[in-house]
CSV table of C-alpha atoms and ligand atoms in Angstrom, one decimal:
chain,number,residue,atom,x,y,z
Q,182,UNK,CA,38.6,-28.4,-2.6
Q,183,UNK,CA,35.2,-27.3,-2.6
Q,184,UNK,CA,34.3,-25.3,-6.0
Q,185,UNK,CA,32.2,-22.4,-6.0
Q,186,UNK,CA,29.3,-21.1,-8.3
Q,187,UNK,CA,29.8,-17.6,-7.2
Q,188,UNK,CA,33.6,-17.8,-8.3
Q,189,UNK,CA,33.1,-18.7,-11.7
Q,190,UNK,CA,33.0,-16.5,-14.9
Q,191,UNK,CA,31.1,-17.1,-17.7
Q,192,UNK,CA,34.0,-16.1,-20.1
Q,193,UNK,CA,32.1,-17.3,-23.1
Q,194,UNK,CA,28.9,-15.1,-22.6
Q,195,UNK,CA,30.6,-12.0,-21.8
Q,196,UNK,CA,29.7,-9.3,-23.9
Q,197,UNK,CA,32.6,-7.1,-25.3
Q,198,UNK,CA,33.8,-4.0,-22.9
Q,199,UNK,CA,34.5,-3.8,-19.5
Q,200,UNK,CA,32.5,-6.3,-16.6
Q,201,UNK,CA,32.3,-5.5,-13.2
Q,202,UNK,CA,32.1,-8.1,-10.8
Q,203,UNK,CA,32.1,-7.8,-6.7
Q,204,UNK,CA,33.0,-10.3,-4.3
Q,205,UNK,CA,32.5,-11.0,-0.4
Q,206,UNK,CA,35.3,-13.3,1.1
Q,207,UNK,CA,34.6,-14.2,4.9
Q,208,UNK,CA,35.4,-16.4,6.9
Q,209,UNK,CA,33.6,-19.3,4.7
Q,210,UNK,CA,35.8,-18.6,1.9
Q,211,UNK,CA,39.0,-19.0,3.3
Q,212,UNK,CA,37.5,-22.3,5.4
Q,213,UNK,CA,36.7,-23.7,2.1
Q,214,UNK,CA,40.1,-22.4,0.5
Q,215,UNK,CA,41.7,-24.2,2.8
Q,216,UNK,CA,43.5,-21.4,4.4
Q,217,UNK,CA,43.9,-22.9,7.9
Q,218,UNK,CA,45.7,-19.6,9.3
Q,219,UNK,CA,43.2,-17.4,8.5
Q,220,UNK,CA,40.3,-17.2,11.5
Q,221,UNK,CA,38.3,-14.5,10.5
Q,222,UNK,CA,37.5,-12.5,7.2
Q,223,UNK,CA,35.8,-9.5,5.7
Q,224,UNK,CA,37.1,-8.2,2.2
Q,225,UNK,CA,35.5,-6.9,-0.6
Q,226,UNK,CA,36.8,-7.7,-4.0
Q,227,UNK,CA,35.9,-6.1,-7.1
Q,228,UNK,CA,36.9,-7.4,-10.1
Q,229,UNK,CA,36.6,-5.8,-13.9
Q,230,UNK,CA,36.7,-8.2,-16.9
Q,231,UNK,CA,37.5,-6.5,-20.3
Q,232,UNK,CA,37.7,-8.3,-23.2
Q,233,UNK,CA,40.0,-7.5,-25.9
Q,234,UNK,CA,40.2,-9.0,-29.0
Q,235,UNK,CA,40.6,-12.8,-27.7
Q,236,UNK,CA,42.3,-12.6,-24.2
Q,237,UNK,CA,40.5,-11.5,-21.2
Q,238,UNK,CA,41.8,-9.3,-18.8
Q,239,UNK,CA,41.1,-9.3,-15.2
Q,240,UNK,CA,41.8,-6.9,-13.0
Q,241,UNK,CA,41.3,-7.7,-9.0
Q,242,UNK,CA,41.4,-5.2,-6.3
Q,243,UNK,CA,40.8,-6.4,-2.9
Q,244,UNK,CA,39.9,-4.3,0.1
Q,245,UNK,CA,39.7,-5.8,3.6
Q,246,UNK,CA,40.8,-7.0,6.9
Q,247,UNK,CA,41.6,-11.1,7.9
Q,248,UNK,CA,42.6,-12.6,11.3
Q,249,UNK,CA,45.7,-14.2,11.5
Q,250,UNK,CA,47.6,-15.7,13.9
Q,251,UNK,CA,50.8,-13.5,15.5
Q,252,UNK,CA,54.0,-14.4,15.1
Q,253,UNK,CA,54.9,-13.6,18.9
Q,254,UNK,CA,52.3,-14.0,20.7
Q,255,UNK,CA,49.9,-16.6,18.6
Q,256,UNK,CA,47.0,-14.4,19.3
Q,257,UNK,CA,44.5,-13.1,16.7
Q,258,UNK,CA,45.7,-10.4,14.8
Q,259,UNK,CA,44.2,-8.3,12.4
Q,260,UNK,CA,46.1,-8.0,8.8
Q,261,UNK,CA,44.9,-5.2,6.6
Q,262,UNK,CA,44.3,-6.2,3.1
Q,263,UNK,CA,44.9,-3.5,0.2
Q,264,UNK,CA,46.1,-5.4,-2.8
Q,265,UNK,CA,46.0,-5.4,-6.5
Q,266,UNK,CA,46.0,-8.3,-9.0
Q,267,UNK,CA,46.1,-7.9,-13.0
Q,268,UNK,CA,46.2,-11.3,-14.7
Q,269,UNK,CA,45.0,-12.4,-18.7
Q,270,UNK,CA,43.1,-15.2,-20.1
Q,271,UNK,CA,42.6,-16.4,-23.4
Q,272,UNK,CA,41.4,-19.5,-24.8
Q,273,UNK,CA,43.8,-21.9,-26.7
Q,274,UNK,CA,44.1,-26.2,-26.7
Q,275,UNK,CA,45.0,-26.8,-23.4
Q,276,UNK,CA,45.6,-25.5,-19.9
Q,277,UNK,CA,48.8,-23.8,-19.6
Q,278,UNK,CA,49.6,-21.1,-16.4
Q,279,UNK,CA,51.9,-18.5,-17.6
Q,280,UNK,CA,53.1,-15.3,-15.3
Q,281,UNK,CA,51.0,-12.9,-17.4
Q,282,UNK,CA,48.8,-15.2,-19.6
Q,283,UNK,CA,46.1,-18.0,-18.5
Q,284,UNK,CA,45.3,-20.3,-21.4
Q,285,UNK,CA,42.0,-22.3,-20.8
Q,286,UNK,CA,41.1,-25.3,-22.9
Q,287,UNK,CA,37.9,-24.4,-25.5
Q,288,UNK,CA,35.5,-26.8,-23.3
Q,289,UNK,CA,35.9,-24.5,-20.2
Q,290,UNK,CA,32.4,-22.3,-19.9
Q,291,UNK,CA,33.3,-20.6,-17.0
Q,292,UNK,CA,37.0,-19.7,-15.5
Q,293,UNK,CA,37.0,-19.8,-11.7
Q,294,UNK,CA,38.7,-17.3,-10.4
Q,295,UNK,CA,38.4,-18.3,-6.4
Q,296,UNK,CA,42.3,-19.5,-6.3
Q,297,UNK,CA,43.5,-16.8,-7.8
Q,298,UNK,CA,41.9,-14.3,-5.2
Q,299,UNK,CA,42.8,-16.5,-2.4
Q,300,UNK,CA,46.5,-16.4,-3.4
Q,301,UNK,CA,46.0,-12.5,-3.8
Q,302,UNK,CA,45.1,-12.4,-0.2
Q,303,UNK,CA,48.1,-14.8,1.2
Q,304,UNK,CA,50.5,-13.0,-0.8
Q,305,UNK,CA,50.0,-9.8,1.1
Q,306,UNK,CA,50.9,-11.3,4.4
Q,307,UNK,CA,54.2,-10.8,5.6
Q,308,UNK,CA,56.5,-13.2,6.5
Q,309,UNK,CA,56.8,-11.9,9.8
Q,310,UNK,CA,53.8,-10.8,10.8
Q,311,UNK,CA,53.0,-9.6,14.4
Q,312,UNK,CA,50.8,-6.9,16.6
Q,313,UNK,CA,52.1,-3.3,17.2
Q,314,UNK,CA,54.6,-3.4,20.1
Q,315,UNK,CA,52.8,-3.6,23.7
Q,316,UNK,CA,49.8,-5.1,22.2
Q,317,UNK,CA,50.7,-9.1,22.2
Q,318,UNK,CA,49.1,-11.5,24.3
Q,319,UNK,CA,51.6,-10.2,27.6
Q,320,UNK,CA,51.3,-13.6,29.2
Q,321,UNK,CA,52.3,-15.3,26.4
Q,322,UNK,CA,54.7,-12.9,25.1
Q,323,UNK,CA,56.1,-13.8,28.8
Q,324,UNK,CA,56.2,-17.1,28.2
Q,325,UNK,CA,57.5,-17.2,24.9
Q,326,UNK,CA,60.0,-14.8,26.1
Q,327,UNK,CA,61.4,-16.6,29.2
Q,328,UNK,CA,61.7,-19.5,26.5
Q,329,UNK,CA,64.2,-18.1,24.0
Q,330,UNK,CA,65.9,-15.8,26.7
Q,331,UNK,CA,67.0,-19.3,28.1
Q,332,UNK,CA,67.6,-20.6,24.7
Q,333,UNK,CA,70.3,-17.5,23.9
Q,334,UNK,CA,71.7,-18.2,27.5
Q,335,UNK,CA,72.7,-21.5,26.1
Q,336,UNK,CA,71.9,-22.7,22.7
Q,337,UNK,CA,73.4,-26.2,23.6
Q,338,UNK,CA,71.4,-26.7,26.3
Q,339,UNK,CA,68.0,-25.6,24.6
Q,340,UNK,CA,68.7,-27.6,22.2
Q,341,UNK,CA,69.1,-30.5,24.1
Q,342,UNK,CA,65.6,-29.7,25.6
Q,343,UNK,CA,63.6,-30.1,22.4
Q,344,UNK,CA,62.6,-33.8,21.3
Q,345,UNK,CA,63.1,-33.1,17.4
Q,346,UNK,CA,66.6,-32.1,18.4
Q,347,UNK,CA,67.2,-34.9,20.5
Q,348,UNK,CA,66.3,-37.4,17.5
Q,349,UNK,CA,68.5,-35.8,15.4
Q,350,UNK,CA,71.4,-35.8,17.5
Q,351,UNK,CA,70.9,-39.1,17.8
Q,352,UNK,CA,70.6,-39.9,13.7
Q,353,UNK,CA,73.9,-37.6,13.5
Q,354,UNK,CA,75.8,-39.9,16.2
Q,355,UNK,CA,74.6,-43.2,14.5
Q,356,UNK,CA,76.2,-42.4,11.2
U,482,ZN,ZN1,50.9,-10.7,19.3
């Protein structure tokens, strides 16, 4: 994965009180985040670093729209980001990933914190995510449609249609 400059916080020079930090993700970031589902992107993050004592706490708030994939119809949809993330780091002998606290070993400079926002964004997809009802892809939604009505007519048979079934009907009967 391919790092970036722009992501990275130079914990060590930060002066004490509060940092503010903005962000652009398009469609770039999620391309080099690997996020495969996501086809288009435009959402601002801003991002406050305040330092207290010897932990640094971040605090993300992201603002924005994606395009994902729908569920039903496997057309573009748009997903509305609005999300919050609070997370602390704090330096200490090695790397360890806790559920509130980040410890970063003392030879990190900088703390990258490109992951973290592209996790922020993922997690505020649904796992069934789809367009408002009527506005799906309506020859695909037909399609898709005529499929699993003939699938509940007959599960058997469906079933019985699909390769990846087949194989392991197959495996099941061998043993
Ligand atoms: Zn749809």
């Amino acid at each position: 994965m391919e790092k970036f400059d722009e992501f990275d916080l130079f914990l060590k020079g930060m002066p004490t009180g509060t940092q503010e930090f903005t962000y652009h993700l398009g469609l770039d970031f999620f391309r080099k985040m690997e996020s495969s589902d996501v086809s288009s992107g435009d959402v601002n993050v801003t991002l406050s670093v305040k330092c207290v004592g010897d932990v640094y706490k971040l605090f993300f708030t992201l603002e924005g729209v994606i395009g994902i994939p729908c569920d039903r119809c496997l057309d573009e949809m748009e997903h509305h980001v609005n999300a919050t993330y609070a997370m602390s780091v704090k330096y200490g002998d090695e790397y360890y990933e806790g559920d509130d606290l980040t410890v970063i070993p003392e030879s990190c400079d900088t703390f990258n914190v490109a992951r973290v926002i592209n996790d922020t964004v993922m997690l505020t997809i649904p796992i069934m995510h789809t367009h408002e009802e009527g506005k799906c892809n309506e020859e695909m939604s037909r399609l898709l449609d005529e499929h699993s009505a003939h699938g509940n007519a007959d599960d058997e048979d469906d079933t019985k249609c699909d390769p990846r079934w087949e194989a392991l009907r197959k495996l099941k009967n061998n043993n």
